[in-house]
PDB file of C-alpha atoms in Angstrom:
ATOM      1  CA  UNK A   1     -23.078 -15.268   5.726  1.00 54.00           C
ATOM      2  CA  UNK A   2     -19.984 -14.753   3.577  1.00 72.00           C
ATOM      3  CA  UNK A   3     -20.510 -10.817   3.809  1.00 80.00           C
ATOM      4  CA  UNK A   4     -20.252 -10.973   7.396  1.00 83.00           C
ATOM      5  CA  UNK A   5     -16.722 -12.918   7.406  1.00 82.00           C
ATOM      6  CA  UNK A   6     -15.581 -10.596   5.125  1.00 84.00           C
ATOM      7  CA  UNK A   7     -16.754  -7.471   6.698  1.00 83.00           C
ATOM      8  CA  UNK A   8     -15.171  -9.015   9.923  1.00 87.00           C
ATOM      9  CA  UNK A   9     -11.749  -9.777   7.853  1.00 85.00           C
ATOM     10  CA  UNK A  10     -11.454  -5.827   6.778  1.00 85.00           C
ATOM     11  CA  UNK A  11     -12.430  -4.968  10.478  1.00 87.00           C
ATOM     12  CA  UNK A  12     -10.002  -6.903  11.957  1.00 89.00           C
ATOM     13  CA  UNK A  13      -7.255  -6.292   9.442  1.00 88.00           C
ATOM     14  CA  UNK A  14      -8.173  -2.478   9.559  1.00 88.00           C
ATOM     15  CA  UNK A  15      -7.667  -2.610  13.627  1.00 92.00           C
ATOM     16  CA  UNK A  16      -4.626  -4.356  13.560  1.00 92.00           C
ATOM     17  CA  UNK A  17      -2.883  -1.838  10.816  1.00 90.00           C
ATOM     18  CA  UNK A  18      -4.341   1.118  13.090  1.00 90.00           C
ATOM     19  CA  UNK A  19      -2.401  -0.881  15.670  1.00 92.00           C
ATOM     20  CA  UNK A  20       0.768  -1.057  13.708  1.00 90.00           C
ATOM     21  CA  UNK A  21       0.625   2.286  12.450  1.00 89.00           C
ATOM     22  CA  UNK A  22       1.980   4.171  15.573  1.00 88.00           C
ATOM     23  CA  UNK A  23       4.874   2.282  15.883  1.00 87.00           C
ATOM     24  CA  UNK A  24       5.740   2.545  11.944  1.00 86.00           C
ATOM     25  CA  UNK A  25       5.742   6.209  12.096  1.00 84.00           C
ATOM     26  CA  UNK A  26       6.971   7.320  15.942  1.00 84.00           C
ATOM     27  CA  UNK A  27      11.025   6.698  14.651  1.00 79.00           C
ATOM     28  CA  UNK A  28      13.395   8.291  13.659  1.00 79.00           C
ATOM     29  CA  UNK A  29      13.400  10.217  11.383  1.00 79.00           C
ATOM     30  CA  UNK A  30       9.974  11.104  11.905  1.00 85.00           C
ATOM     31  CA  UNK A  31       9.919  13.484   8.953  1.00 84.00           C
ATOM     32  CA  UNK A  32      10.578  11.039   6.591  1.00 83.00           C
ATOM     33  CA  UNK A  33       8.210   8.522   7.751  1.00 87.00           C
ATOM     34  CA  UNK A  34       5.017  10.985   7.741  1.00 90.00           C
ATOM     35  CA  UNK A  35       6.323  12.083   4.052  1.00 88.00           C
ATOM     36  CA  UNK A  36       6.485   8.209   3.332  1.00 88.00           C
ATOM     37  CA  UNK A  37       2.946   7.940   4.964  1.00 92.00           C
ATOM     38  CA  UNK A  38       1.453  11.104   3.114  1.00 92.00           C
ATOM     39  CA  UNK A  39       3.038  10.245  -0.139  1.00 89.00           C
ATOM     40  CA  UNK A  40       1.843   6.645  -0.291  1.00 92.00           C
ATOM     41  CA  UNK A  41      -1.636   7.659   0.528  1.00 93.00           C
ATOM     42  CA  UNK A  42      -1.834   9.952  -2.538  1.00 92.00           C
ATOM     43  CA  UNK A  43      -0.050   7.940  -4.793  1.00 90.00           C
ATOM     44  CA  UNK A  44      -2.360   4.667  -3.792  1.00 91.00           C
ATOM     45  CA  UNK A  45      -5.498   6.674  -3.886  1.00 93.00           C
ATOM     46  CA  UNK A  46      -4.983   8.072  -7.026  1.00 93.00           C
ATOM     47  CA  UNK A  47      -4.020   5.078  -8.689  1.00 92.00           C
ATOM     48  CA  UNK A  48      -6.608   2.897  -7.120  1.00 93.00           C
ATOM     49  CA  UNK A  49      -9.079   5.825  -8.066  1.00 94.00           C
ATOM     50  CA  UNK A  50      -8.097   5.582 -11.676  1.00 94.00           C
ATOM     51  CA  UNK A  51      -8.173   1.920 -11.791  1.00 93.00           C
ATOM     52  CA  UNK A  52     -11.873   2.030 -10.496  1.00 93.00           C
ATOM     53  CA  UNK A  53     -13.037   4.632 -12.795  1.00 94.00           C
ATOM     54  CA  UNK A  54     -11.615   2.616 -15.736  1.00 94.00           C
ATOM     55  CA  UNK A  55     -13.128  -0.567 -14.409  1.00 93.00           C
ATOM     56  CA  UNK A  56     -10.403  -3.032 -13.892  1.00 94.00           C
ATOM     57  CA  UNK A  57     -10.961  -2.931  -9.931  1.00 93.00           C
ATOM     58  CA  UNK A  58     -14.049  -2.878  -8.366  1.00 92.00           C
ATOM     59  CA  UNK A  59     -14.667  -2.756  -4.326  1.00 90.00           C
ATOM     60  CA  UNK A  60     -18.141  -4.447  -3.335  1.00 86.00           C
ATOM     61  CA  UNK A  61     -17.540  -4.026   0.051  1.00 85.00           C
ATOM     62  CA  UNK A  62     -16.445  -1.098   1.355  1.00 86.00           C
ATOM     63  CA  UNK A  63     -16.711   1.398   3.864  1.00 85.00           C
ATOM     64  CA  UNK A  64     -19.024   4.639   2.560  1.00 86.00           C
ATOM     65  CA  UNK A  65     -19.623   3.185  -0.770  1.00 85.00           C
ATOM     66  CA  UNK A  66     -21.862   6.219  -1.778  1.00 86.00           C
ATOM     67  CA  UNK A  67     -19.105   8.685  -1.335  1.00 89.00           C
ATOM     68  CA  UNK A  68     -16.256   6.484  -2.296  1.00 86.00           C
ATOM     69  CA  UNK A  69     -15.697   4.152  -4.914  1.00 88.00           C
ATOM     70  CA  UNK A  70     -11.680   3.295  -3.658  1.00 90.00           C
ATOM     71  CA  UNK A  71     -11.173   1.082  -0.836  1.00 89.00           C
ATOM     72  CA  UNK A  72     -10.297   3.324   2.183  1.00 89.00           C
ATOM     73  CA  UNK A  73      -8.917   1.017   4.555  1.00 90.00           C
ATOM     74  CA  UNK A  74      -6.259  -0.351   1.594  1.00 91.00           C
ATOM     75  CA  UNK A  75      -5.438   3.013   0.598  1.00 91.00           C
ATOM     76  CA  UNK A  76      -5.192   4.882   4.078  1.00 92.00           C
ATOM     77  CA  UNK A  77      -4.114   2.095   6.381  1.00 93.00           C
ATOM     78  CA  UNK A  78      -2.525  -1.265   5.047  1.00 93.00           C
ATOM     79  CA  UNK A  79      -0.734  -0.072   1.804  1.00 93.00           C
ATOM     80  CA  UNK A  80       0.931   3.003   3.878  1.00 93.00           C
ATOM     81  CA  UNK A  81       2.086   0.605   6.562  1.00 94.00           C
ATOM     82  CA  UNK A  82       3.590  -1.853   4.111  1.00 94.00           C
ATOM     83  CA  UNK A  83       5.362   1.153   2.732  1.00 93.00           C
ATOM     84  CA  UNK A  84       6.543   2.368   5.777  1.00 93.00           C
ATOM     85  CA  UNK A  85       7.762  -0.670   7.061  1.00 94.00           C
ATOM     86  CA  UNK A  86       9.828  -1.368   3.684  1.00 95.00           C
ATOM     87  CA  UNK A  87      11.508   2.285   3.827  1.00 92.00           C
ATOM     88  CA  UNK A  88      12.607   1.611   7.037  1.00 92.00           C
ATOM     89  CA  UNK A  89      13.896  -1.757   6.193  1.00 93.00           C
ATOM     90  CA  UNK A  90      15.360  -0.153   3.082  1.00 93.00           C
ATOM     91  CA  UNK A  91      16.675   2.675   4.545  1.00 88.00           C
ATOM     92  CA  UNK A  92      20.474   1.793   4.829  1.00 88.00           C
ATOM     93  CA  UNK A  93      20.271  -0.902   2.119  1.00 91.00           C
ATOM     94  CA  UNK A  94      21.914  -0.513  -1.389  1.00 93.00           C
ATOM     95  CA  UNK A  95      20.138  -0.682  -5.041  1.00 93.00           C
ATOM     96  CA  UNK A  96      20.174  -4.255  -4.576  1.00 96.00           C
ATOM     97  CA  UNK A  97      18.833  -4.646  -1.111  1.00 95.00           C
ATOM     98  CA  UNK A  98      16.381  -2.111  -1.880  1.00 94.00           C
ATOM     99  CA  UNK A  99      14.777  -3.920  -5.443  1.00 95.00           C
ATOM    100  CA  UNK A 100      15.085  -7.613  -3.162  1.00 97.00           C
ATOM    101  CA  UNK A 101      13.586  -6.159  -0.130  1.00 97.00           C
ATOM    102  CA  UNK A 102      10.217  -5.260  -1.671  1.00 97.00           C
ATOM    103  CA  UNK A 103       9.340  -9.076  -2.644  1.00 97.00           C
ATOM    104  CA  UNK A 104       8.732 -10.258   1.161  1.00 97.00           C
ATOM    105  CA  UNK A 105       6.333  -7.250   1.150  1.00 96.00           C
ATOM    106  CA  UNK A 106       4.660  -7.584  -2.344  1.00 96.00           C
ATOM    107  CA  UNK A 107       4.179 -11.383  -2.590  1.00 96.00           C
ATOM    108  CA  UNK A 108       1.940 -11.972   0.035  1.00 94.00           C
ATOM    109  CA  UNK A 109      -0.268  -8.896  -0.635  1.00 94.00           C
ATOM    110  CA  UNK A 110      -0.559 -10.508  -4.263  1.00 95.00           C
ATOM    111  CA  UNK A 111      -1.663 -13.941  -2.729  1.00 94.00           C
ATOM    112  CA  UNK A 112      -3.954 -12.294  -0.895  1.00 91.00           C
ATOM    113  CA  UNK A 113      -5.598  -9.872  -3.287  1.00 91.00           C
ATOM    114  CA  UNK A 114      -5.511 -12.992  -5.647  1.00 93.00           C
ATOM    115  CA  UNK A 115      -7.684 -15.196  -3.094  1.00 91.00           C
ATOM    116  CA  UNK A 116      -9.877 -12.252  -2.333  1.00 88.00           C
ATOM    117  CA  UNK A 117     -10.761 -11.376  -5.966  1.00 89.00           C
ATOM    118  CA  UNK A 118     -11.600 -15.466  -6.460  1.00 90.00           C
ATOM    119  CA  UNK A 119     -13.138 -16.408  -3.263  1.00 87.00           C
ATOM    120  CA  UNK A 120     -14.739 -13.517  -1.571  1.00 87.00           C
ATOM    121  CA  UNK A 121     -16.448 -10.322  -2.863  1.00 84.00           C
ATOM    122  CA  UNK A 122     -13.954  -7.867  -1.534  1.00 87.00           C
ATOM    123  CA  UNK A 123     -12.274  -7.228  -4.921  1.00 90.00           C
ATOM    124  CA  UNK A 124     -13.460  -8.245  -8.614  1.00 91.00           C
ATOM    125  CA  UNK A 125     -10.825  -7.865 -11.187  1.00 93.00           C
ATOM    126  CA  UNK A 126     -12.375  -6.865 -14.385  1.00 93.00           C
ATOM    127  CA  UNK A 127     -11.459  -5.946 -17.835  1.00 92.00           C
ATOM    128  CA  UNK A 128      -8.427  -8.535 -18.269  1.00 92.00           C
ATOM    129  CA  UNK A 129      -6.794  -7.103 -15.112  1.00 94.00           C
ATOM    130  CA  UNK A 130      -4.766  -9.863 -12.928  1.00 94.00           C
ATOM    131  CA  UNK A 131      -2.295 -10.827 -10.531  1.00 94.00           C
ATOM    132  CA  UNK A 132       0.341  -9.430 -12.612  1.00 95.00           C
ATOM    133  CA  UNK A 133      -1.094  -6.308 -13.085  1.00 95.00           C
ATOM    134  CA  UNK A 134      -1.300  -6.053  -9.656  1.00 95.00           C
ATOM    135  CA  UNK A 135       1.958  -7.359  -9.155  1.00 96.00           C
ATOM    136  CA  UNK A 136       3.346  -5.044 -11.520  1.00 96.00           C
ATOM    137  CA  UNK A 137       1.551  -2.038  -9.669  1.00 94.00           C
ATOM    138  CA  UNK A 138       2.885  -2.598  -6.579  1.00 94.00           C
ATOM    139  CA  UNK A 139       6.225  -2.865  -7.595  1.00 96.00           C
ATOM    140  CA  UNK A 140       5.797   0.413  -9.467  1.00 94.00           C
ATOM    141  CA  UNK A 141       4.724   1.996  -6.464  1.00 92.00           C
ATOM    142  CA  UNK A 142       7.056   0.746  -4.018  1.00 94.00           C
ATOM    143  CA  UNK A 143      10.150   1.862  -6.083  1.00 95.00           C
ATOM    144  CA  UNK A 144       8.244   5.291  -6.693  1.00 92.00           C
ATOM    145  CA  UNK A 145       7.769   5.753  -3.490  1.00 90.00           C
ATOM    146  CA  UNK A 146      11.276   4.974  -2.184  1.00 92.00           C
ATOM    147  CA  UNK A 147      12.706   6.951  -5.262  1.00 92.00           C
ATOM    148  CA  UNK A 148      11.093  10.000  -3.889  1.00 88.00           C
ATOM    149  CA  UNK A 149      12.009   9.621  -0.324  1.00 86.00           C
ATOM    150  CA  UNK A 150      15.296   8.730  -1.498  1.00 87.00           C
ATOM    151  CA  UNK A 151      15.803  11.853  -3.280  1.00 88.00           C
ATOM    152  CA  UNK A 152      14.162  13.848  -0.068  1.00 85.00           C
ATOM    153  CA  UNK A 153      16.917  12.353   1.923  1.00 82.00           C
ATOM    154  CA  UNK A 154      19.705  13.290  -0.741  1.00 85.00           C
ATOM    155  CA  UNK A 155      18.341  17.135  -0.961  1.00 83.00           C
ATOM    156  CA  UNK A 156      18.156  17.371   3.093  1.00 79.00           C
ATOM    157  CA  UNK A 157      21.763  16.005   3.406  1.00 75.00           C
ATOM    158  CA  UNK A 158      23.191  18.783   0.964  1.00 63.00           C
ATOM    159  CA  UNK A 159      21.028  21.516   3.018  1.00 57.00           C
ATOM    160  CA  UNK A 160      22.297  20.273   6.068  1.00 43.00           C
ATOM    161  CA  UNK A 161      25.836  20.160   5.154  1.00 35.00           C
ATOM    162  CA  UNK A 162      25.890  23.723   4.041  1.00 34.00           C
TER     163      UNK A 162
END
């Protein structure tokens, strides 16, 4: 019975992400949001694959378990969606705003992940992995992606002005 609830939760969260995704991407500057989306998919999938193969994380309930060890809905939809909204919210922010505005996205994610690790079979933390490791990894990934898109914007502005 618990597995059915977990699958329903994953399906519901995936449908919500799929519903919200077009609203996050179809905004100006469209190119920036597509880059953010692709960078977040690539970066999070690589990080997730590394953590799973090292045994820190394990996803017991996931789509296509024989083909993928990572959690596809999170890596392809949930995380990129969070990163899109974070980048849009920090588009014109100063450094302090960029640093501070990550927390409303990361803290709920960590709370949900901690509950999922303790109360469900959706995720298992192993080899000493804990909530603060997830917190630090999300912070690093958020700021790294924001830095990449910031550098791309700087490069584009210089090219356009010549």
